[in-house]
Short mmCIF file of C-alpha atoms and ligand atoms in Angstrom, two decimals:
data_model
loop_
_atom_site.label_atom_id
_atom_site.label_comp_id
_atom_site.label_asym_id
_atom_site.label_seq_id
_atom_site.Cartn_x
_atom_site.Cartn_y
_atom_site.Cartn_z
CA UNK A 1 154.96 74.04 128.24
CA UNK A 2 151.69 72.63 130.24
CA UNK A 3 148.45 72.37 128.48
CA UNK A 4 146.51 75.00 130.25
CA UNK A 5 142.86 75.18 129.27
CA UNK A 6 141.98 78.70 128.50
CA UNK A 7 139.22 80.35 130.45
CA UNK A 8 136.79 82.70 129.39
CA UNK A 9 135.11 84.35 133.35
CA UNK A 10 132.29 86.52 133.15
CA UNK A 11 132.26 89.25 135.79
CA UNK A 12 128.89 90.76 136.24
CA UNK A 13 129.10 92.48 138.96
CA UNK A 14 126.11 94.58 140.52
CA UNK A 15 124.60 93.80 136.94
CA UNK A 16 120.98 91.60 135.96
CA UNK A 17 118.07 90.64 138.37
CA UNK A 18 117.75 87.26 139.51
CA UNK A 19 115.18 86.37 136.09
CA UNK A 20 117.73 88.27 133.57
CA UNK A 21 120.18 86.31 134.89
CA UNK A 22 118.57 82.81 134.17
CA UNK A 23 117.58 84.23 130.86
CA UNK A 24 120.47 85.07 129.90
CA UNK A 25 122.18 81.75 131.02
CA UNK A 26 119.42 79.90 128.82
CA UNK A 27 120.58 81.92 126.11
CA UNK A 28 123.98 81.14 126.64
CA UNK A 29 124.25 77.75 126.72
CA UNK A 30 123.28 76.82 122.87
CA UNK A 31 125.85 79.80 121.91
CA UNK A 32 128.76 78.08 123.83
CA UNK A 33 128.14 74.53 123.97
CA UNK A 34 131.03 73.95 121.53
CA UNK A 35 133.52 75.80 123.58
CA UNK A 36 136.82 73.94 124.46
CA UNK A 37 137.53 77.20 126.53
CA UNK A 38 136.35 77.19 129.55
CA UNK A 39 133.33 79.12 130.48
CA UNK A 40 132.21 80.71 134.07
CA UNK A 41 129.91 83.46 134.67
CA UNK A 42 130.49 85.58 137.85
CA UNK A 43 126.91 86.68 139.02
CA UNK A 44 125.09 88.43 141.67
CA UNK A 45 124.24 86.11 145.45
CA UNK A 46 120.80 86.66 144.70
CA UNK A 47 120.70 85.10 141.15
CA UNK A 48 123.30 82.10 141.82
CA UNK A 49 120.33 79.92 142.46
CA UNK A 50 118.51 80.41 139.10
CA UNK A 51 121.81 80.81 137.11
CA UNK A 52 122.26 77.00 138.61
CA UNK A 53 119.39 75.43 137.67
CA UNK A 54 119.72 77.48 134.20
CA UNK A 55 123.38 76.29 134.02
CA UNK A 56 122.93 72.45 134.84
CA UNK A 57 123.87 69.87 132.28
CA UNK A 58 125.41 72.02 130.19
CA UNK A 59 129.59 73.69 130.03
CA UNK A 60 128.81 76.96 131.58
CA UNK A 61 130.41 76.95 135.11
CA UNK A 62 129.19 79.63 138.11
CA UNK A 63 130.85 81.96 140.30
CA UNK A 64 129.78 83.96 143.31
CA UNK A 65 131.90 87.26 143.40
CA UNK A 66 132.73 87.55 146.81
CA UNK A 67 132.52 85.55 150.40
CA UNK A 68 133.01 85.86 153.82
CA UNK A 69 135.89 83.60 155.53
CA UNK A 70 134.17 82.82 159.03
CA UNK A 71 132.17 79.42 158.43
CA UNK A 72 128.35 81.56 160.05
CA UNK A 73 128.13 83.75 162.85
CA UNK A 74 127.35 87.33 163.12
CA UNK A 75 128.21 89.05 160.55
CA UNK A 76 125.47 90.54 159.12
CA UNK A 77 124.82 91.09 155.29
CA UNK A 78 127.73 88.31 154.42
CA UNK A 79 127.66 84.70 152.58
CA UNK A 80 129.70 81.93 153.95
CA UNK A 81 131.45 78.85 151.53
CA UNK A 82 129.19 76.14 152.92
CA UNK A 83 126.22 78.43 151.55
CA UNK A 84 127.70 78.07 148.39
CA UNK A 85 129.08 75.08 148.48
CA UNK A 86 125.74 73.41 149.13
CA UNK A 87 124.30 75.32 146.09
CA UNK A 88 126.61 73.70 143.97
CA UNK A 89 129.01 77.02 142.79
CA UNK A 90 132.78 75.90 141.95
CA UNK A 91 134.26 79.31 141.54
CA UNK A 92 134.46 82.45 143.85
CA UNK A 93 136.37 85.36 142.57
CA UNK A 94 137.91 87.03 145.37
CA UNK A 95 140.46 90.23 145.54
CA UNK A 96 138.34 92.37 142.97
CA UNK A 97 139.92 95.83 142.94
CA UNK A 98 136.43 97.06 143.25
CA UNK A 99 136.11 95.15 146.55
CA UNK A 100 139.33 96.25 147.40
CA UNK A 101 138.70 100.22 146.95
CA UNK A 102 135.23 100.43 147.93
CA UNK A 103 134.82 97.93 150.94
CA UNK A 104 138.66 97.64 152.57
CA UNK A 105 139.53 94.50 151.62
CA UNK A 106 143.26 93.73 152.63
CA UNK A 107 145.93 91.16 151.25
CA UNK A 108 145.16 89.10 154.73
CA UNK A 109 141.41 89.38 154.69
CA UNK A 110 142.05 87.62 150.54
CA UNK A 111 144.34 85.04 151.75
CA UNK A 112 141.81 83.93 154.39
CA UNK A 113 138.63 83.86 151.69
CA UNK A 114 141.12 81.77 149.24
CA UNK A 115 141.65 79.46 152.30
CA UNK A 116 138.14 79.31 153.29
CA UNK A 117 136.85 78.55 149.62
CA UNK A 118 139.29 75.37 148.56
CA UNK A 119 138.35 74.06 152.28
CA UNK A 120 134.71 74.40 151.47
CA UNK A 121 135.76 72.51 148.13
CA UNK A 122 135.49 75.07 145.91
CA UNK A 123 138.43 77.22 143.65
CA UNK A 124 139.34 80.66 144.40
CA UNK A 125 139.42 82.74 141.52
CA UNK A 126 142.79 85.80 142.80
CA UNK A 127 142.64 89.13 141.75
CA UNK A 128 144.85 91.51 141.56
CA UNK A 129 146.52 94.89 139.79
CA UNK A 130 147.97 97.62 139.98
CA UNK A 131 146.42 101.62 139.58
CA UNK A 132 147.76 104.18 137.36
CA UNK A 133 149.90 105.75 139.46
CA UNK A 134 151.88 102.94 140.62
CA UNK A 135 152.39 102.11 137.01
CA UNK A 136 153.53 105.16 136.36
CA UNK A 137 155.88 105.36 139.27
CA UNK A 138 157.50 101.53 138.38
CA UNK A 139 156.44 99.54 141.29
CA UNK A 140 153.60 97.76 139.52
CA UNK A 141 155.97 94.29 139.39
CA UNK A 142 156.64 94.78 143.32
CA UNK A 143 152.81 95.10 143.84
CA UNK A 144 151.54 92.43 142.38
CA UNK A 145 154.10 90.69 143.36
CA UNK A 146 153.00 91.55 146.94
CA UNK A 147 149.96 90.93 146.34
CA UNK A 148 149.88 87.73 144.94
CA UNK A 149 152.20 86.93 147.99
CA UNK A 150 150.36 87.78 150.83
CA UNK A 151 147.18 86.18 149.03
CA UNK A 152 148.36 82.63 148.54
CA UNK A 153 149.99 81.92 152.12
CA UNK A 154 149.75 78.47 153.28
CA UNK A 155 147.73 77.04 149.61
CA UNK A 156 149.61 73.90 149.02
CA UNK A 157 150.80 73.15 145.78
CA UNK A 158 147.89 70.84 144.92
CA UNK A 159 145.69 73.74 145.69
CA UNK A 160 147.64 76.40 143.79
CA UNK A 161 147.37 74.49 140.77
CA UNK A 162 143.28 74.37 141.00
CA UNK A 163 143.29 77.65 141.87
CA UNK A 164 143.28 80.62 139.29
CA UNK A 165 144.71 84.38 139.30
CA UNK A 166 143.52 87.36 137.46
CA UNK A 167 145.53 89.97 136.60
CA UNK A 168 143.50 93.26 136.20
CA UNK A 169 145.08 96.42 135.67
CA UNK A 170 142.64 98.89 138.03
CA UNK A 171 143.33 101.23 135.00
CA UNK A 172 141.86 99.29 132.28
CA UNK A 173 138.74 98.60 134.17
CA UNK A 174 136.00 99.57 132.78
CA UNK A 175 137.81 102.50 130.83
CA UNK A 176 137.91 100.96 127.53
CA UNK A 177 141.70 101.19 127.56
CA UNK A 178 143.11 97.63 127.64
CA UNK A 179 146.57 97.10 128.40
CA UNK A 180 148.13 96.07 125.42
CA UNK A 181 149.39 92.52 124.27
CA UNK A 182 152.73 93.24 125.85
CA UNK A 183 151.82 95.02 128.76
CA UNK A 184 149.38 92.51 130.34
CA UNK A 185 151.70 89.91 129.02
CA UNK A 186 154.65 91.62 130.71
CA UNK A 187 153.06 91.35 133.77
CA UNK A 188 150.97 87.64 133.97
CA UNK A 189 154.92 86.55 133.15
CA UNK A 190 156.22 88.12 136.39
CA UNK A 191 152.95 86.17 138.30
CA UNK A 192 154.33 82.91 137.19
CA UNK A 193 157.83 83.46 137.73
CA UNK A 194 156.91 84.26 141.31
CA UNK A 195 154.83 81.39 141.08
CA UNK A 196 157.97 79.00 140.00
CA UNK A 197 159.94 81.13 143.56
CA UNK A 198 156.79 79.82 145.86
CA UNK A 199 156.14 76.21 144.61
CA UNK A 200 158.44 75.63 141.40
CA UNK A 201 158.00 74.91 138.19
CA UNK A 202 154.87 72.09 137.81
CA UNK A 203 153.03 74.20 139.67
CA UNK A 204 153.47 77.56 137.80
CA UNK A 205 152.96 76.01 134.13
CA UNK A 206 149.94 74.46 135.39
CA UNK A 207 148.33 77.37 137.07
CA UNK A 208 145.99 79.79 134.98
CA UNK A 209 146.66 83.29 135.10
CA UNK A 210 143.72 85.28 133.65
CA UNK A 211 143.91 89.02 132.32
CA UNK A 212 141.45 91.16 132.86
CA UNK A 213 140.84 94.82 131.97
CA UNK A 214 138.51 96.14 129.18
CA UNK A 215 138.62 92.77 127.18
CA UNK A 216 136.31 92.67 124.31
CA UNK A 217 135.16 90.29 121.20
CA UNK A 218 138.08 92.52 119.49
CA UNK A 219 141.29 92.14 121.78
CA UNK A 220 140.55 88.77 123.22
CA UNK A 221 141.96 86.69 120.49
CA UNK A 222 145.55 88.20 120.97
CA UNK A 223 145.05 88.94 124.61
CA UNK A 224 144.82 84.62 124.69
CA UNK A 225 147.36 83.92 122.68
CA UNK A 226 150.23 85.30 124.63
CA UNK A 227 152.44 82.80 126.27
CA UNK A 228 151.48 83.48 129.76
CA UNK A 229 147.64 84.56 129.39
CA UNK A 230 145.41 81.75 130.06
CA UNK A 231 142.35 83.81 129.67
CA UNK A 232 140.09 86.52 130.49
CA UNK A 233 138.24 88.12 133.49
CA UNK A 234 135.84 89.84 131.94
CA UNK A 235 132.98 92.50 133.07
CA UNK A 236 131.17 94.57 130.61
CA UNK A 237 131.58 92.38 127.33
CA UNK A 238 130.04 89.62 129.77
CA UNK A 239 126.60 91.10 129.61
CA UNK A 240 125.72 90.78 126.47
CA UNK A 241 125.52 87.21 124.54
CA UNK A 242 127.51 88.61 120.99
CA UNK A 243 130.00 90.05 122.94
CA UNK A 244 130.62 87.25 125.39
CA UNK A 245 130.24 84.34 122.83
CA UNK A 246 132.75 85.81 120.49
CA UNK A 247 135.37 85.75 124.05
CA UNK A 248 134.43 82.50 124.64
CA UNK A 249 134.93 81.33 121.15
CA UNK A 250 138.44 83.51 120.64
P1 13P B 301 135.72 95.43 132.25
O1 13P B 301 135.87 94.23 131.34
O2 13P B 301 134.36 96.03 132.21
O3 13P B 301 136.83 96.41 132.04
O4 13P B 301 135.88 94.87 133.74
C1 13P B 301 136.98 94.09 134.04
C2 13P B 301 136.79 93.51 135.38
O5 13P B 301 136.85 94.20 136.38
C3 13P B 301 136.48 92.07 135.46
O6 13P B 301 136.57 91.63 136.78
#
């Protein structure tokens, strides 16, 4: 089995002005510094610049949490890769079932961001998940399956490898109702056995699957330790430095 590094991804979302942000990564850094798990923190456009210069020197990696495709033109309101490229991010998450439901974004318009970002030199980091209701009527394996499909057409296997997939049940989101050990484990299995399909075996035991879903300092531990969870994507528990430290440290 390959040595994955685990990785501990803070999603903030629409959460912390651009100063809170940079205070909080100050704050951080001591707290972590030991980590052998990785550690990225998913924050608003606006603060990526402070969060930066907070997070330079030191093992706490950035994220943006969403990007456009296009390399500039007119699209107003969006952020291109080369904008973050040239402010020195290495992560974009992309797929977020929150951009998905509230803002239309498709399996195509994903693939084409994941493209865009490892062009611009950066790592994608693939979301997807399933709601309730397809859970509940058995096609959750065919959907993420689908998914995950449609999202990595045309990555070589030397990009697949770099590049990382969350799986985040849109019912355990925020709820406080994680999936449990088995469940998410159940599913991040499926993810790499379509992974070993697409581009074999290397390729899917070197690729990190993350879970994500209501992860806190108390399920994290076990959440990690199944065979094919390499991690967490998490939101809330990212916000505060006790809850986010004891992730990291799981
Ligand atoms: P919560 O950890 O708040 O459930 O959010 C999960 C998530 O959506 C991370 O991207």
């Amino acid at each position: 089995m390959a040595n994955r590094t685990i990785m501990a991804a803070g999603n903030w979302k629409m959460n912390k002005t651009p100063a809170e942000a940079s205070a909080f990564v100050e704050g951080l850094k001591p707290l972590v510094a030991g980590a052998t798990t990785e550690v990225v923190v998913g924050v608003p456009f606006v603060a990526l610049s402070g969060v930066l210069a907070a997070a330079k020197g030191s093992n706490v990696k950035v994220a943006a949490q969403n990007v456009h495709w296009e390399a500039n033109g007119a699209y107003t309101g969006e952020i291109s890769c080369g904008m973050l490229k040239e402010m020195g991010v290495e992560y974009v998450i992309v797929g977020h079932s929150e951009r998905r439901e509230y803002f239309g974004e498709t399996n195509e318009m994903i693939n084409k961001k994941a493209r865009a970002i490892l062009n611009a030199g950066m790592l994608p980091i693939i979301c997807c998940g399933e709601t309730l209701t397809q859970r509940e009527q058995g096609v959750t394996a065919e959907h993420v399956r689908y998914q995950i499909k449609v999202a990595l057409l045309g990555l070589s296997a030397e990009e697949m490898m770099k590049s990382v997939i969350a799986y985040e049940p849109i019912w355990a989101i925020g709820t406080g109702k994680t999936a449990s050990d088995e469940q998410a484990e159940e599913v991040c299995a499926i993810i790499r056995q379509l992974l070993v399909e697409l581009y074999g075996t290397e390729v899917a035991e070197t690729t990190r699957i993350l879970y994500g879903g209501s992860v806190n300092a108390g399920n994290a531990k076990v959440l990690f330790g199944m065979p094919n969870i390499d991690g967490g994507l998490v939101g809330g528990a990212s916000l505060k430095h006790d809850g986010f430290t004891a992730i990291v440290l799981a």
